[in-house]
PDB file of C-alpha atoms in Angstrom:
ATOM      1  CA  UNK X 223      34.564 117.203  -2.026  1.00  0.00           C
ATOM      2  CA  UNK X 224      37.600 117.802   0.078  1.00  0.00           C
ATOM      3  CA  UNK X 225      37.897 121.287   1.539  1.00  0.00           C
ATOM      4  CA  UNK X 226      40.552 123.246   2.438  1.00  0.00           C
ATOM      5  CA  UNK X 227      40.693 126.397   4.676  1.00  0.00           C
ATOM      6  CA  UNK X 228      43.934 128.807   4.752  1.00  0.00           C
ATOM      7  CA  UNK X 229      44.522 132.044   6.958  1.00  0.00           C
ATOM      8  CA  UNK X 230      45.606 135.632   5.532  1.00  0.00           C
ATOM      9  CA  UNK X 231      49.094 136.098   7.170  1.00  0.00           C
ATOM     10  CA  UNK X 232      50.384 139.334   7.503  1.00  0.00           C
ATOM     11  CA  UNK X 233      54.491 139.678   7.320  1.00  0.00           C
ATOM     12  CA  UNK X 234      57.492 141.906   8.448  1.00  0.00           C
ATOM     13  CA  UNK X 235      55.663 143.307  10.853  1.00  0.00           C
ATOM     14  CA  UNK X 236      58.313 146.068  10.635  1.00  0.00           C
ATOM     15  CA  UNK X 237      61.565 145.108  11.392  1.00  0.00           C
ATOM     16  CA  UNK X 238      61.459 141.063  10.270  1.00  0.00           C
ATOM     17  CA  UNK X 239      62.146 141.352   6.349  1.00  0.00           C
ATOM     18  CA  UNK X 240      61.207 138.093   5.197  1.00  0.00           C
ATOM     19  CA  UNK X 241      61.333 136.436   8.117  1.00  0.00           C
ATOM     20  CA  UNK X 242      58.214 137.149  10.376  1.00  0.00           C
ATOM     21  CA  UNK X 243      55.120 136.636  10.244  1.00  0.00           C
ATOM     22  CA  UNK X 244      51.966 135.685  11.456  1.00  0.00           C
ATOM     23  CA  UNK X 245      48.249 134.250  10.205  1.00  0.00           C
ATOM     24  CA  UNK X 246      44.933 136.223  11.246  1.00  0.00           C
ATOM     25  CA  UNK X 247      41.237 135.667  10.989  1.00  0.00           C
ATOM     26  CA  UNK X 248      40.049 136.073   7.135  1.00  0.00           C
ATOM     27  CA  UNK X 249      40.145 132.982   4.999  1.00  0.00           C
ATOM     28  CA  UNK X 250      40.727 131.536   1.570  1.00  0.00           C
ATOM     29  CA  UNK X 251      38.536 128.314   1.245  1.00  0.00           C
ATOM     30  CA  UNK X 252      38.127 125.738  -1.450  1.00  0.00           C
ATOM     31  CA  UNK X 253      36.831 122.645  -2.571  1.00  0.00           C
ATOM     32  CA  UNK X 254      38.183 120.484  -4.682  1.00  0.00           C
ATOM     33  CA  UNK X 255      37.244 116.438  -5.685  1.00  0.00           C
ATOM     34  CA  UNK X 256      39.406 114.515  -8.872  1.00  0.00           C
ATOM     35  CA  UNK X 257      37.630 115.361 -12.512  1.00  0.00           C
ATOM     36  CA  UNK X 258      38.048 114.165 -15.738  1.00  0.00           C
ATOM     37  CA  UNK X 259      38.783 117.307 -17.394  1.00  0.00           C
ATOM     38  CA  UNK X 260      40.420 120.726 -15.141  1.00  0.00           C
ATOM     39  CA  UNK X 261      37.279 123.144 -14.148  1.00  0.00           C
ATOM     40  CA  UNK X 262      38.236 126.011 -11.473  1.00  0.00           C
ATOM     41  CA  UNK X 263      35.144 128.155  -9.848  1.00  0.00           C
ATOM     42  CA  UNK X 264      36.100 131.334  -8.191  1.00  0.00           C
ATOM     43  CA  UNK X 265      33.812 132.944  -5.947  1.00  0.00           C
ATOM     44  CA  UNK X 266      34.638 136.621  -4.257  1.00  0.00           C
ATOM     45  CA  UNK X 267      38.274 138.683  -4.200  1.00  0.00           C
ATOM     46  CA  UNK X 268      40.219 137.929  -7.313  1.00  0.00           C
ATOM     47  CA  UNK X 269      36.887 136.417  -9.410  1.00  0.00           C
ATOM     48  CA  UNK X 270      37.569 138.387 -11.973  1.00  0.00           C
ATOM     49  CA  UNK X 271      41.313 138.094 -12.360  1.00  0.00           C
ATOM     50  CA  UNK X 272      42.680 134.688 -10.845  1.00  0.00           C
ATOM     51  CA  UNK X 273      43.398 132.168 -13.476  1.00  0.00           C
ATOM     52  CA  UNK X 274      40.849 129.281 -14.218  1.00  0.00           C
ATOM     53  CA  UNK X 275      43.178 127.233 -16.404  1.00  0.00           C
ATOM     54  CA  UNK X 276      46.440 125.586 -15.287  1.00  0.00           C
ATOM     55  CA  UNK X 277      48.466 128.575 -14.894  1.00  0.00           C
ATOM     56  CA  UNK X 278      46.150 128.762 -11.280  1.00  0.00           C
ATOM     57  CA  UNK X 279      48.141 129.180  -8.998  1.00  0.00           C
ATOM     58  CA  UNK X 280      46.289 126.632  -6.715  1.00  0.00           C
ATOM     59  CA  UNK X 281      46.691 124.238  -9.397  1.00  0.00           C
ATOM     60  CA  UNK X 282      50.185 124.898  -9.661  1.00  0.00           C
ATOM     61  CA  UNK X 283      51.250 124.055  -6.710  1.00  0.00           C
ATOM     62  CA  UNK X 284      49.425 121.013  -6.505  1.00  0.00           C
ATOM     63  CA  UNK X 285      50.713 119.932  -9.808  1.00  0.00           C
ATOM     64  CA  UNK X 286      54.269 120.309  -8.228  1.00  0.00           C
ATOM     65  CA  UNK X 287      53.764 118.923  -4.967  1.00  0.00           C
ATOM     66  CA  UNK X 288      52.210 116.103  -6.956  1.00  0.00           C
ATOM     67  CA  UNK X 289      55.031 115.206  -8.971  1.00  0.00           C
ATOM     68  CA  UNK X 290      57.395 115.441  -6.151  1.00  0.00           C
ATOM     69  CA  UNK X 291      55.284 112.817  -4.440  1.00  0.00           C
ATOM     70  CA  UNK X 292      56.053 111.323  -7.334  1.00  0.00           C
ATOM     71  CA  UNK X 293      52.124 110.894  -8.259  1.00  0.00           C
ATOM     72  CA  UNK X 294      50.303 110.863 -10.942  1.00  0.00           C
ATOM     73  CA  UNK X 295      48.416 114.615 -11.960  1.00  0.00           C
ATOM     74  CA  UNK X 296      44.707 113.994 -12.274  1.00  0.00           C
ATOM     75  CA  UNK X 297      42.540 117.043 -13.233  1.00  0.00           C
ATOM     76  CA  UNK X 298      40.636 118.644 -10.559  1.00  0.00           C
ATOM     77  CA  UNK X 299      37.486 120.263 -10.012  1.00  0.00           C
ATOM     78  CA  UNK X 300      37.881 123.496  -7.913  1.00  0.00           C
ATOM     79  CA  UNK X 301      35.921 125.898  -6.431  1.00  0.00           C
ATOM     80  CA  UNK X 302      37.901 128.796  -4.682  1.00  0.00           C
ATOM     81  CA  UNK X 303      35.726 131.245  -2.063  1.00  0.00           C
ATOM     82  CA  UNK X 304      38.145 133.735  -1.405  1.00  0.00           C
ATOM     83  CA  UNK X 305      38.000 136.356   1.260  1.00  0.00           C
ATOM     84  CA  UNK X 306      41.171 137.716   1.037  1.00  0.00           C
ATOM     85  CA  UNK X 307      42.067 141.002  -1.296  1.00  0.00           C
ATOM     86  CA  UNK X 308      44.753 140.032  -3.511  1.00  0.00           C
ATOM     87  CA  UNK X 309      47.809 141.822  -3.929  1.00  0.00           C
ATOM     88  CA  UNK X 310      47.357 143.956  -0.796  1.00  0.00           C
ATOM     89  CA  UNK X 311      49.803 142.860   1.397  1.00  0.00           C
ATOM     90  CA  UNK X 312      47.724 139.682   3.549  1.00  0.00           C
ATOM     91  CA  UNK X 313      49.530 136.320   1.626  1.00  0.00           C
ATOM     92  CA  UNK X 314      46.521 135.410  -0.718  1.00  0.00           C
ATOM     93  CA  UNK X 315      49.625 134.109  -2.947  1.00  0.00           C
ATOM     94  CA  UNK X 316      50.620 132.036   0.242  1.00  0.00           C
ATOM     95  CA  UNK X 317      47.813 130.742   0.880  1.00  0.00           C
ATOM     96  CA  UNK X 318      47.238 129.511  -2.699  1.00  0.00           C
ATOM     97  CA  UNK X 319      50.273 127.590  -2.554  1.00  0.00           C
ATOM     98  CA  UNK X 320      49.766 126.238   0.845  1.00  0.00           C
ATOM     99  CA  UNK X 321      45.903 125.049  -0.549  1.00  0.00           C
ATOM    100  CA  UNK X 322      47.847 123.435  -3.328  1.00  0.00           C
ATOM    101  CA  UNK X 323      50.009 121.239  -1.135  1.00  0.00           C
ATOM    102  CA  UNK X 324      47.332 120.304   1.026  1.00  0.00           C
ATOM    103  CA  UNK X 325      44.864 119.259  -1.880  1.00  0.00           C
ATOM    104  CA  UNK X 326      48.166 116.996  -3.059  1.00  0.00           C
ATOM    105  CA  UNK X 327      48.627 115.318  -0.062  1.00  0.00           C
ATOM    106  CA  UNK X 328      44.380 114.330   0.110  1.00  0.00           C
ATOM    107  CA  UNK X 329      44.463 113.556  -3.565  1.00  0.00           C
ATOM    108  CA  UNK X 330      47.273 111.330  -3.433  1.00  0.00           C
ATOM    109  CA  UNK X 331      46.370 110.190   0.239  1.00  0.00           C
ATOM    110  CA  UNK X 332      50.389 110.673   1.074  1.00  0.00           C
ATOM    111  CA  UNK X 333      50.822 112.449   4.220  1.00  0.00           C
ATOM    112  CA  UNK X 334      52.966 115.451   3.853  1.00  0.00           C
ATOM    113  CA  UNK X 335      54.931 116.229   7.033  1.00  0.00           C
ATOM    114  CA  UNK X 336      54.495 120.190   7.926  1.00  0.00           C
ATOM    115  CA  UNK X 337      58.130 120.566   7.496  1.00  0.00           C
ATOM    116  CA  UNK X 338      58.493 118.732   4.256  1.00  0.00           C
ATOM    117  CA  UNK X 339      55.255 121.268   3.246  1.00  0.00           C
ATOM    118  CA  UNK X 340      56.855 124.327   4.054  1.00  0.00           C
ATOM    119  CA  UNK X 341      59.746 123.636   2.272  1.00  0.00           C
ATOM    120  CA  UNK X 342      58.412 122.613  -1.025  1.00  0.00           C
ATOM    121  CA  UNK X 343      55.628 126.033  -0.217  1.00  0.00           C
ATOM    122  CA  UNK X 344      58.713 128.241   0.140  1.00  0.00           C
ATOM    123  CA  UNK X 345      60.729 126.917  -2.490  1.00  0.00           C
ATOM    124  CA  UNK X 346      57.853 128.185  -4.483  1.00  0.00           C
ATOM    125  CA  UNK X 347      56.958 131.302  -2.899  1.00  0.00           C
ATOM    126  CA  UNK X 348      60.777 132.342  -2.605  1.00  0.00           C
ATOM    127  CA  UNK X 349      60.599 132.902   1.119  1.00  0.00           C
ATOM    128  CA  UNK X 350      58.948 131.459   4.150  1.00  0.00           C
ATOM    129  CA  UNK X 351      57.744 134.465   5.628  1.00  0.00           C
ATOM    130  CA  UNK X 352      53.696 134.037   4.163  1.00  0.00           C
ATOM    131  CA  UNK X 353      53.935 130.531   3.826  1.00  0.00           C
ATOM    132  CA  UNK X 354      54.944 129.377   7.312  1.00  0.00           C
ATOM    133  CA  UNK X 355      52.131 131.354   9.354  1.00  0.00           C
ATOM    134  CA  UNK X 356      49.525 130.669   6.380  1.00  0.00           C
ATOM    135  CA  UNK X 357      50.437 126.668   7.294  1.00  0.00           C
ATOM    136  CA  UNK X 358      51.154 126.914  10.887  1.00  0.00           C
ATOM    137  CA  UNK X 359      48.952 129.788  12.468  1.00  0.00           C
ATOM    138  CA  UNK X 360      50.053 132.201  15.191  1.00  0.00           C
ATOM    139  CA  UNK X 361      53.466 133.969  15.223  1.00  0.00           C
ATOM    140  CA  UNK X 362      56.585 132.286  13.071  1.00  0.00           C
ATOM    141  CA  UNK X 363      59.787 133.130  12.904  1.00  0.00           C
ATOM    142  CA  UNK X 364      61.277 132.005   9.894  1.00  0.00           C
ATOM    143  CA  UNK X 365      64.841 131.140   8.615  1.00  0.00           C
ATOM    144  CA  UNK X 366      65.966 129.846   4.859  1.00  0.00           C
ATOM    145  CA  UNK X 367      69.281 128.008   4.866  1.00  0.00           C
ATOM    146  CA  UNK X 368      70.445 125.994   1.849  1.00  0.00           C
ATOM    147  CA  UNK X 369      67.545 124.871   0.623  1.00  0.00           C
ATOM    148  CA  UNK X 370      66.278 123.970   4.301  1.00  0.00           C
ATOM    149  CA  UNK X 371      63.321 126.134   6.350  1.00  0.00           C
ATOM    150  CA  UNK X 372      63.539 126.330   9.761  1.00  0.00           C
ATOM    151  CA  UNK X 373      60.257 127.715  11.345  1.00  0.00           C
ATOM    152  CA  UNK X 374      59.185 128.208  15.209  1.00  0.00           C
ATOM    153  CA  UNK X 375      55.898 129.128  15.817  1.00  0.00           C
ATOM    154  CA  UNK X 376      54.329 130.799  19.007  1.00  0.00           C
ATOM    155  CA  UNK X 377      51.074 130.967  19.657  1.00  0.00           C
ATOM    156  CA  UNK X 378      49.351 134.295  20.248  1.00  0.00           C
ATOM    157  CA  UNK X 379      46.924 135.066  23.353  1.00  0.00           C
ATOM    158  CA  UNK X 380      44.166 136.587  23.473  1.00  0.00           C
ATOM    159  CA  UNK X 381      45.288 139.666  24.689  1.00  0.00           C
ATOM    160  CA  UNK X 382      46.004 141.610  20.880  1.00  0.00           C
ATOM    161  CA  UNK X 383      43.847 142.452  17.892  1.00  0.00           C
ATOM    162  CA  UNK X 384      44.597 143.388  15.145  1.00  0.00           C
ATOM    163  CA  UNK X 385      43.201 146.468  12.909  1.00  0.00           C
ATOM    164  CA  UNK X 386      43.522 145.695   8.860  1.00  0.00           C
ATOM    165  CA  UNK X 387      43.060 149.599   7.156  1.00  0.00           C
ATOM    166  CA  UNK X 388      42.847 148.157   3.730  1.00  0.00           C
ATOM    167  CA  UNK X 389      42.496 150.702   0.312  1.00  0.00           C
ATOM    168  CA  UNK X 390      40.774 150.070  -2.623  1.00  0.00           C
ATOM    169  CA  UNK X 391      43.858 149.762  -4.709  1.00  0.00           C
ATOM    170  CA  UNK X 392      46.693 147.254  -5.206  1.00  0.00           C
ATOM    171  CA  UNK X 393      50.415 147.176  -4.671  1.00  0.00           C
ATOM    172  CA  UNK X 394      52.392 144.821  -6.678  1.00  0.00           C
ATOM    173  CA  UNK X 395      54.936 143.225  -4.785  1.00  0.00           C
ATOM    174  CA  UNK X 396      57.799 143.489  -7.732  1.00  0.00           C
ATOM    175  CA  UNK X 397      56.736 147.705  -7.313  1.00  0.00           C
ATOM    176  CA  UNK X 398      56.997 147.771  -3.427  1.00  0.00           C
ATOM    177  CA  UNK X 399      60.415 145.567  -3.634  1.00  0.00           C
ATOM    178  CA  UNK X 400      61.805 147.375  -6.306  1.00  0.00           C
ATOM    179  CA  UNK X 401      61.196 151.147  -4.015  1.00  0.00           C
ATOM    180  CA  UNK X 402      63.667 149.459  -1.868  1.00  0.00           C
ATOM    181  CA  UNK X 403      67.887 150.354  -2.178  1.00  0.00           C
ATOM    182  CA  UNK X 404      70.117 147.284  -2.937  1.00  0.00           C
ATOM    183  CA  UNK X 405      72.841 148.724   0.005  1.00  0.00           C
ATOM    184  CA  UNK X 406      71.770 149.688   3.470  1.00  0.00           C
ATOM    185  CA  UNK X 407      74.293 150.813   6.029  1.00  0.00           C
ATOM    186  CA  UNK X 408      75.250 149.044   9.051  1.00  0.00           C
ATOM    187  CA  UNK X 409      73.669 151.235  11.722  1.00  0.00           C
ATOM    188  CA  UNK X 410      70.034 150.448   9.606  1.00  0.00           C
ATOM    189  CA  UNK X 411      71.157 146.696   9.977  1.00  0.00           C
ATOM    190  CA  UNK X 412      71.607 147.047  13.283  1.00  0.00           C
ATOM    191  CA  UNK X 413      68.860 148.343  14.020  1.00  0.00           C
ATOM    192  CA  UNK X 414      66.629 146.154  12.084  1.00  0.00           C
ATOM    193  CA  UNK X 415      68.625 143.097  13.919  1.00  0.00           C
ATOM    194  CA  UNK X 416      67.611 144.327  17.477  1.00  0.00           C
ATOM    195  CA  UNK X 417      64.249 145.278  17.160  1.00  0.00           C
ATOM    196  CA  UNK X 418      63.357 141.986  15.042  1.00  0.00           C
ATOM    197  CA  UNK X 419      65.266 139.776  17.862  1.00  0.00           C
ATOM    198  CA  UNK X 420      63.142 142.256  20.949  1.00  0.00           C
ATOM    199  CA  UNK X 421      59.893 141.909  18.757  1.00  0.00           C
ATOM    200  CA  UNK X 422      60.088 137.874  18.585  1.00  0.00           C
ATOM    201  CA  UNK X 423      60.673 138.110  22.321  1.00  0.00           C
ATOM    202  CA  UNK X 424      57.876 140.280  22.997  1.00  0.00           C
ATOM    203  CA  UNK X 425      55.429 138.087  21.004  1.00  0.00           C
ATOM    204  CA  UNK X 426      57.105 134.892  22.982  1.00  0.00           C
ATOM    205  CA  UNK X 427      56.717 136.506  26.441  1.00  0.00           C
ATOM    206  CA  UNK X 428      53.434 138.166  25.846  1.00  0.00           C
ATOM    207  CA  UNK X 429      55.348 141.435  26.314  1.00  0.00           C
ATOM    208  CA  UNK X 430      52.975 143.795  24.372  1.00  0.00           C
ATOM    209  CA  UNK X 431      54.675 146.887  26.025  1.00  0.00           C
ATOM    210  CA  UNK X 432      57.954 146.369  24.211  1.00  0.00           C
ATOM    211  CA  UNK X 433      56.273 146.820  20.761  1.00  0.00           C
ATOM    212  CA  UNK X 434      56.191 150.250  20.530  1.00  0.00           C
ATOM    213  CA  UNK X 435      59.853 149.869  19.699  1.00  0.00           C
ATOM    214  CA  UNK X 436      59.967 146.370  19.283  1.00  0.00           C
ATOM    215  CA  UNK X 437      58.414 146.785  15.989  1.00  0.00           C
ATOM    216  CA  UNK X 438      60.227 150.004  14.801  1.00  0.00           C
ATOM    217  CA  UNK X 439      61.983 149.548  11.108  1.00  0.00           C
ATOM    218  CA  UNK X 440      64.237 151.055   9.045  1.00  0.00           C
ATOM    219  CA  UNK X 441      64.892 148.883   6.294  1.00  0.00           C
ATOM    220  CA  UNK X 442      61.342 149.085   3.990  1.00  0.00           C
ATOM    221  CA  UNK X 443      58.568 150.964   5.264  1.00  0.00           C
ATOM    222  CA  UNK X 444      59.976 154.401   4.932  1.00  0.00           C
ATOM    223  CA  UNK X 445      60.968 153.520   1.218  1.00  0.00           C
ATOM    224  CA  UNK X 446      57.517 151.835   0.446  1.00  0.00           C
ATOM    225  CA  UNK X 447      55.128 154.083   2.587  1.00  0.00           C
ATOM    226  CA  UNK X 448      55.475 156.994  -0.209  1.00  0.00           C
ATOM    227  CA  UNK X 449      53.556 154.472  -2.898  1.00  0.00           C
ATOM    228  CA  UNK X 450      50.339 154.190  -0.373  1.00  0.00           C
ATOM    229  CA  UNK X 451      47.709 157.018  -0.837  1.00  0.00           C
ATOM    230  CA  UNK X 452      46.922 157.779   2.713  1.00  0.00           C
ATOM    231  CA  UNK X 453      49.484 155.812   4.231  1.00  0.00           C
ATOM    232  CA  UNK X 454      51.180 158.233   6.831  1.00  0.00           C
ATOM    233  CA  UNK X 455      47.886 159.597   7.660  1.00  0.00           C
ATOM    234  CA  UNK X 456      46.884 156.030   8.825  1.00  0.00           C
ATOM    235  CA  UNK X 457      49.913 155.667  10.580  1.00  0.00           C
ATOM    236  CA  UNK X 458      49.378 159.049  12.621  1.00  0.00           C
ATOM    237  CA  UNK X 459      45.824 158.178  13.138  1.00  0.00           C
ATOM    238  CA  UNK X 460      46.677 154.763  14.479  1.00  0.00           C
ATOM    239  CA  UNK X 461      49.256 156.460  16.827  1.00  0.00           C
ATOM    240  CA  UNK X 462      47.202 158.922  18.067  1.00  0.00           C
ATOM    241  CA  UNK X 463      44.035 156.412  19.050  1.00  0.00           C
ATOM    242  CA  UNK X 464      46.658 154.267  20.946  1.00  0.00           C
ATOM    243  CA  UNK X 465      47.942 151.467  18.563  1.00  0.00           C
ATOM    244  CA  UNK X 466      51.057 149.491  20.533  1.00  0.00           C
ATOM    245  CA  UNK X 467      52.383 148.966  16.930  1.00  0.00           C
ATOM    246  CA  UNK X 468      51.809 149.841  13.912  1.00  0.00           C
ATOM    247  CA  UNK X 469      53.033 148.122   9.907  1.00  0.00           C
ATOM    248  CA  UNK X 470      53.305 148.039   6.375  1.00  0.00           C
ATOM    249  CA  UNK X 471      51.602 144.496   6.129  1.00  0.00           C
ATOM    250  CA  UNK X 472      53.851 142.336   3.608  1.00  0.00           C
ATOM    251  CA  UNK X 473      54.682 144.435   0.703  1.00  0.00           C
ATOM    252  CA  UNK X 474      51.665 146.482   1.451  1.00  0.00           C
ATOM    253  CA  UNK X 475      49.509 148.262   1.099  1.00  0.00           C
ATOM    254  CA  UNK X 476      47.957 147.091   4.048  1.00  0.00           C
ATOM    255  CA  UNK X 477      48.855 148.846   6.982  1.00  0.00           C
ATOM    256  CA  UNK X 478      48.314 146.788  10.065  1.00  0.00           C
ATOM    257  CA  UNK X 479      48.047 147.929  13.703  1.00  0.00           C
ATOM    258  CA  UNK X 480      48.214 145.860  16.930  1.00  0.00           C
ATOM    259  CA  UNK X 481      45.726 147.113  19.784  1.00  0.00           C
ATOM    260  CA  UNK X 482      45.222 145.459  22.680  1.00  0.00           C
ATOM    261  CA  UNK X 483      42.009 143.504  23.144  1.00  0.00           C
ATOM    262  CA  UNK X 484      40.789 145.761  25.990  1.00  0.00           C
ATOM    263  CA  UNK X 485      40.642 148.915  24.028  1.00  0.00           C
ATOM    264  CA  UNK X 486      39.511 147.389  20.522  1.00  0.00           C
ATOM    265  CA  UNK X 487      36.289 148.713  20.619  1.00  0.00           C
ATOM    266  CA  UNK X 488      37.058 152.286  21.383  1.00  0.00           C
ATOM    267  CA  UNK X 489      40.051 152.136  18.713  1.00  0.00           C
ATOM    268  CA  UNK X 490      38.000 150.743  15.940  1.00  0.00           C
ATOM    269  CA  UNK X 491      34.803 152.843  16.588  1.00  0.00           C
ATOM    270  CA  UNK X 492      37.228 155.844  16.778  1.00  0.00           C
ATOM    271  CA  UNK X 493      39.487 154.993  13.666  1.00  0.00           C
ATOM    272  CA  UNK X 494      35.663 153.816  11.472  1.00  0.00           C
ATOM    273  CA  UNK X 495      34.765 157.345  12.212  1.00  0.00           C
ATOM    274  CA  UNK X 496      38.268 158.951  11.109  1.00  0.00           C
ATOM    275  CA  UNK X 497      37.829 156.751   8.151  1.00  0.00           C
ATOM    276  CA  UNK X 498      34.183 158.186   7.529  1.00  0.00           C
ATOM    277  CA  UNK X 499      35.203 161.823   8.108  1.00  0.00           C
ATOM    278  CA  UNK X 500      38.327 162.525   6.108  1.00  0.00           C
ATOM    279  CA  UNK X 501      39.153 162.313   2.392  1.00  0.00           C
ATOM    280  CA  UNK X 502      42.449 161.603   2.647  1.00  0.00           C
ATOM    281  CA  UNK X 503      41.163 158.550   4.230  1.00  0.00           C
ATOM    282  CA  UNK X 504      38.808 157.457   2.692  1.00  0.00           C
ATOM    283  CA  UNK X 505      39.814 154.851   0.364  1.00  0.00           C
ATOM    284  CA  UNK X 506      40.678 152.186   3.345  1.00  0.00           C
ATOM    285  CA  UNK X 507      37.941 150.398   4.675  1.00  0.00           C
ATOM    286  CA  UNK X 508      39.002 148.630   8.084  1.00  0.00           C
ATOM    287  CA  UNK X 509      39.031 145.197   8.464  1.00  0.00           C
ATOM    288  CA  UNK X 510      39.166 143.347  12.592  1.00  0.00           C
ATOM    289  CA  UNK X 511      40.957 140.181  13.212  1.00  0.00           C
ATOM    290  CA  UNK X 512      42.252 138.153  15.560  1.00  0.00           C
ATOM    291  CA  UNK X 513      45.360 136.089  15.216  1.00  0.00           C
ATOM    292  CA  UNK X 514      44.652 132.314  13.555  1.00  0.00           C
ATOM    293  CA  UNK X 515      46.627 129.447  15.661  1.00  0.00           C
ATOM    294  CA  UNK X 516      45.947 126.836  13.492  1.00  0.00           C
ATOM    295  CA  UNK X 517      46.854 127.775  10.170  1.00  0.00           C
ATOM    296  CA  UNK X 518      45.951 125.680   6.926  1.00  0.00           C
ATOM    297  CA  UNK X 519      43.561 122.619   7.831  1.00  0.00           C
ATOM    298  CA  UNK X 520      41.841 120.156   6.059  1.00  0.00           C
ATOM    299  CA  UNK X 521      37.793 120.888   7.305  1.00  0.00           C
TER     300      UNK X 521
END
């Protein structure tokens, strides 16, 4: 069987609507060989719920990527492990779609360049924001321009983790996208504009100072924070145990924090026993990752 391995991405990360993100350190797997008739196994987040007929959203996205390669559709036998909570702010739709194209490309045995991928993956997903990290890795900063993506990707050291405070409830994006106002004034775009543009550099230049206000927003999060339980209190909490940043992952309703390696330990046994201790906390569990470089890969 041919197996496939994408990264959770995380994206915004506050003041890049739609167009940053990055991958980190909890996987979507599957498996996948040619069968007569379609037969899709789902093991962990989503067992219960994700399709197992053609409306998959795996299959889907092969299916497409298929035809534009201008191939024949043979049923598949799948078997999805998945790792990553759906619809809670970390890509799992992403990284469906990015499995699909892969499993195309090694049924068909057509190489798909990475730029032709992301394309056909955001044409799909609407946006390149979850797609490009989930098939690059590290940091990418994303554009879509008449139909084209164009996608830079950095790298992340080793000097940043990252702390996932995940509840036990879900967030549809159409909820957390409708919260948001169709006109925002000029000073909010501005401000977005400059602390997106210092936030890419920081990442760049390994600048993890400048993200205390490099990744300041006032576009989404103040509209969308009001539908997550809890979700101010994780922000203070975050604050207060020394977070350089802290985000509405995606949609939500994630929050994501960005700690430096150094003090990881003290920040997550600190936060765990915040977590343990207070009500209004109590439905996030948190989750430690490190950023992915590779993104999507063929194991």
């Amino acid at each position: 069987m041919i197996t496939i391995k994408v990264p959770a991405t995380s994206a915004n990360l506050g003041p890049g609507f739609d167009c940053l993100g990055l991958a980190v350190s909890i996987y979507n797997t599957v498996e996948v060989e040619p069968s007569k008739t379609l037969k899709i196994e789902i093991f962990g987040e989503g067992s219960d719920s994700i399709p197992k007929n053609g409306s998959n959203l795996i299959f889907k996205a092969y299916r497409r990527t298929m035809q534009h390669l201008e191939e024949p559709v043979v049923n598949l036998h799948m078997v999805q492990h998945n790792k990553i909570p759906s619809t809670r702010g970390l890509g799992s739709s992403s990284t469906a779609i990015v499995a699909g194209i892969l499993i195309a490309s090694e049924i068909s045995g057509k190489a798909i360049p990475r730029a032709e991928a992301l394309r056909i993956a955001t044409e799909i997903e609407g946006h390149p924001d979850n797609v490009a990290p989930a098939l690059l890795g590290g940091f990418v900063v994303s554009a879509y321009d008449e139909g084209h993506v164009y996608s830079l990707k950095k790298t992340i050291a080793p000097g940043i983790t990252f702390a996932a405070f995940i509840p036990d409830f879900k967030l549809l994006t159409e909820k957390a996208r409708a919260a948001l106002p169709k006109m925002v004034s000029h000073a909010d775009a501005v401000y977005n504009l400059s602390r997106a543009a210092l936030l890419a550099t920081a990442f760049c230049e390994e600048r993890y100072d400048f993200l205390p206000v490099a990744a300041k927003d006032s576009l989404h999060q103040q509209y969308r924070l009001p539908l997550i339980e809890g979700g101010e209190a994780v922000f203070a909490l975050a604050d207060g145990l020394g977070a350089l940043a802290t985000f509405i992952s995606g949609a939500g309703p994630t929050i994501l924090s960005v700690v430096r390696t150094a003090e990881a330990n003290v920040f997550f046994e600190r936060a765990q026993a915040a977590l343990e201790s207070d009500e209004e906390l109590a439905h996030f569990t948190l989750h430690r990752f490190v950023a992915d470089n590779e993104g999507a890969k063929v194991v």
